[in-house]
XYZ file of N, CA and C in Angstrom:
483
model
N 37.118 63.293 126.885
C 37.193 62.403 125.795
C 38.399 61.787 124.947
N 39.381 62.548 125.548
C 40.666 62.730 124.645
C 40.830 61.113 125.176
N 40.329 60.917 126.418
C 40.944 59.853 127.570
C 40.417 58.755 126.854
N 38.879 58.839 126.874
C 38.326 57.590 126.909
C 38.389 57.249 125.230
N 38.706 58.324 124.137
C 38.677 57.818 122.587
C 40.884 57.104 123.100
N 41.644 57.348 123.655
C 42.369 57.306 123.607
C 42.424 54.954 124.213
N 41.766 55.171 125.360
C 41.462 53.475 126.187
C 40.739 53.124 124.902
N 39.813 53.446 124.046
C 39.173 52.601 122.589
C 40.195 52.699 121.639
N 41.537 52.970 121.451
C 42.524 52.328 120.930
C 43.619 51.573 121.082
N 43.582 51.121 122.809
C 44.207 50.301 123.511
C 44.099 48.683 122.654
N 45.260 47.639 122.660
C 44.834 46.648 122.338
C 44.074 46.043 123.304
N 43.002 44.667 122.700
C 42.211 43.965 124.155
C 43.826 43.799 125.481
N 44.765 43.143 124.675
C 45.800 43.001 126.133
C 45.752 43.680 126.957
N 46.445 45.131 126.364
C 46.257 45.775 127.444
C 45.449 46.657 128.333
N 44.253 46.619 127.484
C 42.567 46.788 128.267
C 42.371 45.628 129.539
N 42.890 44.525 129.110
C 43.183 43.630 129.929
C 43.753 43.717 131.535
N 44.120 44.236 130.998
C 45.346 44.389 132.595
C 45.476 45.164 133.914
N 44.344 46.155 133.348
C 43.870 47.447 134.079
C 42.864 47.685 133.929
N 42.232 48.487 135.116
C 41.093 48.664 135.297
C 41.078 50.654 135.079
N 40.379 51.031 134.290
C 39.794 52.723 134.041
C 38.816 52.764 134.989
N 39.124 54.320 135.454
C 38.338 54.861 135.473
C 38.081 56.547 135.390
N 36.821 57.181 135.525
C 36.821 58.395 135.191
C 36.048 59.105 136.621
N 36.256 60.215 137.001
C 35.723 60.755 138.344
C 35.649 61.697 137.740
N 34.513 62.317 138.592
C 34.300 63.758 138.464
C 32.868 64.190 138.492
N 32.237 65.014 137.864
C 30.590 65.671 137.701
C 30.791 66.974 137.067
N 29.828 66.997 135.866
C 30.173 68.667 135.569
C 28.839 68.669 133.969
N 29.386 69.440 133.213
C 28.254 69.680 132.254
C 28.901 68.576 130.850
N 30.048 68.117 130.889
C 30.232 67.216 130.010
C 30.176 65.901 130.736
N 29.290 65.471 131.804
C 29.058 63.940 132.126
C 28.483 63.100 131.292
N 26.815 63.578 130.835
C 26.443 63.040 129.990
C 26.777 62.478 128.669
N 27.772 63.436 128.029
C 28.427 63.163 126.953
C 29.241 62.280 127.413
N 30.022 62.043 128.193
C 31.538 61.103 128.926
C 30.473 60.021 128.652
N 29.515 59.765 129.217
C 28.674 58.760 129.572
C 28.438 58.066 128.272
N 27.899 58.451 127.149
C 27.559 58.315 125.978
C 28.566 57.732 125.114
N 29.330 58.549 125.413
C 30.655 58.468 124.675
C 31.387 57.013 125.045
N 31.388 56.488 126.435
C 31.655 55.337 126.941
C 30.886 54.139 126.292
N 29.541 54.533 126.216
C 28.819 53.433 125.619
C 28.942 52.843 124.503
N 28.952 54.565 123.466
C 29.462 54.024 122.153
C 30.758 53.349 121.891
N 31.896 53.822 122.441
C 32.738 53.194 122.250
C 33.173 51.671 122.671
N 32.012 51.502 123.440
C 31.847 49.947 123.728
C 33.216 49.831 124.778
N 33.849 50.515 125.610
C 35.292 50.470 126.643
C 34.207 50.007 127.940
N 35.188 49.541 128.974
C 35.074 49.639 130.409
C 35.335 50.402 131.045
N 35.047 51.348 131.541
C 34.957 52.578 132.245
C 34.297 52.401 133.727
N 35.189 52.707 134.774
C 34.965 52.663 136.378
C 34.320 54.439 136.117
N 32.800 54.930 136.229
C 32.582 55.834 136.160
C 32.187 56.473 138.193
N 32.734 57.194 138.358
C 32.973 57.890 139.937
C 31.872 58.815 139.480
N 30.709 58.968 140.338
C 30.310 60.456 139.933
C 31.425 61.273 140.837
N 31.027 61.547 142.120
C 31.465 62.399 142.670
C 32.849 61.559 143.641
N 34.041 62.133 143.748
C 34.630 61.531 145.072
C 35.698 62.355 145.743
N 34.801 62.527 146.612
C 35.261 63.511 147.897
C 36.127 63.097 148.502
N 37.196 62.094 148.317
C 38.216 61.377 148.733
C 39.028 61.204 147.840
N 39.583 62.052 147.147
C 40.240 61.534 146.085
C 41.763 60.672 146.378
N 41.676 61.319 147.290
C 43.506 60.898 147.614
C 42.677 59.384 148.322
N 41.903 58.949 149.101
C 41.978 57.400 149.131
C 41.418 56.557 147.766
N 40.583 56.973 146.373
C 40.928 56.753 145.580
C 42.701 56.601 144.700
N 43.384 57.319 145.161
C 44.673 57.258 144.155
C 45.597 56.169 144.998
N 45.312 56.337 146.505
C 45.866 55.342 147.086
C 45.393 53.685 146.655
N 44.375 53.354 145.503
C 44.213 51.977 145.071
C 44.845 51.997 143.955
N 44.911 53.297 143.375
C 45.819 53.047 141.515
C 46.847 53.352 141.879
N 47.669 53.176 140.456
C 48.915 53.065 140.111
C 49.393 54.101 139.211
N 48.611 55.077 138.050
C 48.760 56.060 137.584
C 47.444 57.305 137.375
N 47.912 57.782 137.044
C 47.016 59.083 137.218
C 47.391 59.863 135.419
N 45.872 59.763 134.878
C 46.219 60.815 133.839
C 45.406 62.085 133.767
N 45.978 62.943 133.114
C 45.338 64.152 132.960
C 45.646 64.760 132.210
N 44.064 64.442 131.202
C 44.060 64.746 129.838
C 43.572 66.108 129.418
N 43.740 67.202 130.019
C 43.262 68.604 130.366
C 43.378 68.865 128.985
N 42.452 69.878 128.312
C 42.722 70.688 127.189
C 43.110 72.219 127.408
N 43.146 72.427 128.597
C 42.960 73.845 128.904
C 44.363 74.282 128.911
N 43.961 75.411 128.007
C 45.615 76.546 128.419
C 44.992 77.603 128.919
N 44.586 77.673 130.286
C 44.848 78.567 130.822
C 44.201 78.741 132.462
N 43.993 77.840 132.634
C 44.144 76.820 134.152
C 45.416 77.158 134.855
N 45.285 77.088 136.342
C 46.564 76.451 136.870
C 47.215 74.807 136.944
N 47.858 75.505 137.801
C 47.900 73.630 138.017
C 47.754 72.809 138.672
N 46.972 72.114 138.342
C 45.887 71.045 139.257
C 46.443 70.361 140.236
N 45.875 70.739 141.089
C 46.372 69.445 143.154
C 46.021 68.062 142.621
N 45.241 67.769 141.216
C 44.874 66.331 141.315
C 46.328 65.990 141.464
N 47.492 66.308 140.589
C 48.685 66.020 140.156
C 49.245 65.907 141.100
N 49.500 66.715 141.998
C 50.131 66.901 143.367
C 49.512 65.802 144.448
N 48.374 66.196 144.403
C 47.522 64.396 145.336
C 48.319 63.318 144.367
N 48.552 62.713 143.268
C 49.033 61.497 142.799
C 50.071 61.377 142.787
N 50.700 62.730 143.289
C 52.649 62.503 143.308
C 52.470 61.785 144.371
N 51.925 62.786 145.888
C 52.028 61.893 147.216
C 51.614 60.783 146.932
N 50.665 60.260 146.299
C 50.552 58.785 146.752
C 51.149 58.073 145.294
N 51.881 58.667 144.911
C 53.213 57.309 144.438
C 52.268 56.646 142.895
N 51.471 57.967 142.620
C 50.956 57.568 141.254
C 51.875 57.772 140.220
N 52.167 57.338 139.187
C 52.888 57.617 137.572
C 51.889 58.600 136.907
N 52.641 59.460 136.486
C 51.738 60.546 136.171
C 51.629 60.704 134.499
N 50.701 60.397 133.606
C 50.754 61.330 132.141
C 49.933 62.007 131.975
N 50.330 62.670 131.846
C 49.714 64.491 131.436
C 50.079 64.717 129.741
N 48.451 66.099 129.583
C 48.961 66.462 128.569
C 49.823 67.814 129.016
N 50.421 68.649 127.834
C 51.290 69.747 128.166
C 50.216 70.890 128.060
N 49.357 70.864 128.724
C 48.710 71.979 129.204
C 49.402 73.039 129.802
N 49.330 74.600 129.645
C 50.303 75.829 129.920
C 50.626 75.871 131.128
N 52.077 75.709 131.731
C 52.462 75.375 132.406
C 53.122 74.743 133.499
N 52.784 73.646 132.416
C 52.735 71.879 132.941
C 54.325 72.309 133.048
N 55.476 72.349 132.473
C 56.739 72.007 132.473
C 57.420 73.108 133.118
N 56.490 74.422 134.887
C 56.888 74.370 135.792
C 57.495 73.379 136.723
N 56.740 72.178 136.918
C 56.743 71.021 137.448
C 57.143 70.094 136.661
N 56.362 69.442 136.245
C 56.423 68.173 134.926
C 57.641 68.232 134.076
N 58.742 66.990 134.478
C 59.199 67.204 133.460
C 59.262 65.631 133.070
N 59.308 65.681 131.157
C 58.945 64.342 130.050
C 60.176 63.327 130.470
N 59.941 62.477 130.817
C 60.947 61.518 130.904
C 61.645 61.118 132.190
N 61.275 62.521 133.193
C 62.296 62.753 134.576
C 61.375 62.265 135.965
N 60.102 62.726 135.572
C 59.018 62.947 136.689
C 57.651 62.396 136.502
N 57.368 61.963 135.221
C 56.179 61.962 134.105
C 56.332 61.697 132.735
N 55.104 61.495 132.630
C 55.004 61.078 130.505
C 53.952 62.783 130.392
N 54.427 62.888 129.174
C 53.310 64.052 128.455
C 53.288 63.430 127.139
N 52.028 64.019 126.753
C 51.550 64.091 125.433
C 51.645 65.656 124.986
N 50.932 65.560 124.238
C 50.418 66.808 123.407
C 49.097 66.918 123.553
N 48.443 68.155 123.965
C 46.772 68.514 123.894
C 46.687 67.655 123.105
N 44.940 66.977 123.215
C 44.075 66.448 122.234
C 45.038 65.564 121.139
N 46.126 64.599 121.743
C 46.634 64.002 121.001
C 46.298 62.513 121.359
N 45.155 61.919 121.112
C 44.688 60.900 121.418
C 45.410 59.921 121.166
N 46.206 59.565 119.829
C 47.339 58.374 119.376
C 48.513 58.727 120.558
N 49.046 59.807 120.749
C 50.010 59.862 121.884
C 49.603 59.321 123.405
N 48.563 59.671 123.890
C 48.102 58.819 125.271
C 47.940 57.771 124.827
N 47.434 56.665 124.100
C 47.223 55.988 123.780
C 48.573 55.185 124.277
N 49.089 55.497 123.539
C 50.578 55.115 123.254
C 51.611 55.348 124.762
N 50.956 56.263 125.518
C 51.559 56.443 126.348
C 51.158 55.567 127.703
N 49.826 55.261 127.272
C 49.377 54.069 128.338
C 49.371 53.039 128.078
N 50.015 52.691 127.080
C 50.328 51.232 126.473
C 52.050 50.877 126.934
N 52.548 51.713 127.195
C 53.676 52.244 127.545
C 54.161 51.589 129.102
N 53.158 52.808 129.247
C 53.509 52.518 131.023
C 52.729 51.307 132.079
N 51.890 50.661 130.992
C 50.988 49.623 131.680
C 52.015 48.260 131.453
N 53.261 48.383 130.458
C 53.769 47.389 129.736
C 55.398 47.384 130.654
N 55.256 48.538 130.934
C 56.447 49.112 131.079
C 56.772 49.102 133.125
N 55.250 49.148 133.289
C 55.392 50.094 134.585
C 56.820 49.737 136.015
N 57.105 48.625 136.156
C 58.024 48.466 136.696
C 59.303 49.076 136.475
N 59.217 49.358 135.313
C 61.066 50.480 134.798
C 60.491 51.898 135.066
N 59.209 52.094 135.296
C 59.419 53.767 135.582
C 59.355 53.843 136.978
N 59.408 53.060 137.913
C 59.209 53.726 139.279
C 60.161 54.881 139.517
N 61.267 55.257 138.531
C 62.341 56.345 138.861
C 61.257 57.573 138.533
N 60.602 57.800 137.551
C 59.455 58.724 137.409
C 58.596 59.177 138.340
N 58.479 57.655 139.348
C 57.192 57.820 140.303
C 57.949 58.710 141.512
N 59.209 57.687 141.838
C 59.891 58.568 142.892
C 60.717 59.685 142.935
N 60.889 60.377 141.610
C 60.877 61.785 141.309
C 60.079 62.514 141.123
N 59.092 62.254 140.944
C 57.416 63.264 141.236
C 57.576 63.481 142.601
N 57.128 62.121 143.157
C 57.223 62.332 144.751
C 57.797 62.745 145.572
N 59.082 62.839 145.153
C 60.682 63.728 145.996
C 60.257 64.746 145.835
N 59.601 65.374 144.387
C 59.667 66.872 144.124
C 58.086 67.474 144.927
N 56.916 66.251 144.914
C 56.154 67.094 145.938
C 55.964 67.162 147.323
N 57.117 66.544 148.077
C 57.060 66.130 149.316
C 57.871 67.764 149.433
N 59.124 68.094 148.831
C 59.629 69.187 148.950
C 58.840 70.165 148.669
N 58.054 70.653 147.340
C 57.641 71.522 146.608
C 56.640 71.997 147.748
N 55.379 71.247 147.996
C 54.302 70.997 148.252
C 53.984 70.598 149.468
N 54.451 70.172 150.529
C 54.294 69.736 151.960
C 53.296 70.902 152.394
N 52.844 71.148 153.575
C 51.808 71.638 154.087
C 52.339 72.501 154.974
N 53.889 72.522 155.403
C 54.681 73.664 156.066
C 54.854 74.628 154.968
N 55.546 74.172 153.655
C 55.807 74.898 152.470
C 54.379 75.880 152.214
N 53.383 75.021 151.921
C 52.480 75.785 151.512
C 51.668 76.755 152.361
N 51.561 76.452 153.461
C 51.303 77.328 154.769
C 52.485 78.672 154.876
N 53.660 78.174 154.892
C 54.784 79.772 154.212
C 54.418 80.655 153.182
N 54.137 79.817 152.388
C 53.746 80.666 151.326
C 52.915 81.177 150.911
N 51.774 80.849 151.814
C 50.424 81.639 151.750
C 50.134 82.703 152.543
N 51.334 82.403 153.690
C 51.528 83.372 154.583
C 52.084 84.668 154.105
N 53.590 84.281 153.676
C 54.280 85.338 153.191
C 52.988 86.642 151.885
N 52.353 85.540 150.788
C 51.746 86.303 150.059
C 51.019 87.350 150.872
N 49.942 86.791 151.800
C 49.172 87.798 152.596
C 50.121 88.900 153.674
N 51.231 88.436 153.278
C 52.696 89.450 154.605
C 52.308 90.689 153.229
N 52.400 90.138 151.762
C 53.216 91.166 150.602
C 51.627 91.797 150.759
N 50.898 90.786 150.272
C 49.173 91.869 149.869
C 48.720 92.497 151.352
């Protein structure tokens, strides 16, 4: 709902420049669908996205509005980095182990709908100037999350336990 409420705060000009997507399925699906209708915003709702990478290849920005203070680092962010999407994320617990505001992403406070709307507007209006953030995150993802590195880390972990 933070994401959807942020979209509702955007100017008509900003909204007309981009398409918005919401992916996933879960216990909040009906609530989010009704919120889209009550806010009268245009959002493409994709119930199940088996190949998220295919969708990310067609987009430019990933917004991660999680409120979680206890889940691990979401692989969705890594997938978005590999597909060269600009990352806009909340400051969930542990985000700063990878995400560096102004260096490889844009960060907003958990539950801060207004800050998210500001980040979206800035990203849409200045996207071409934010390529360095995209490239920095892509390079970090290649370095830290390559298949080889992930396999080696997993094997090392299993050897230790």
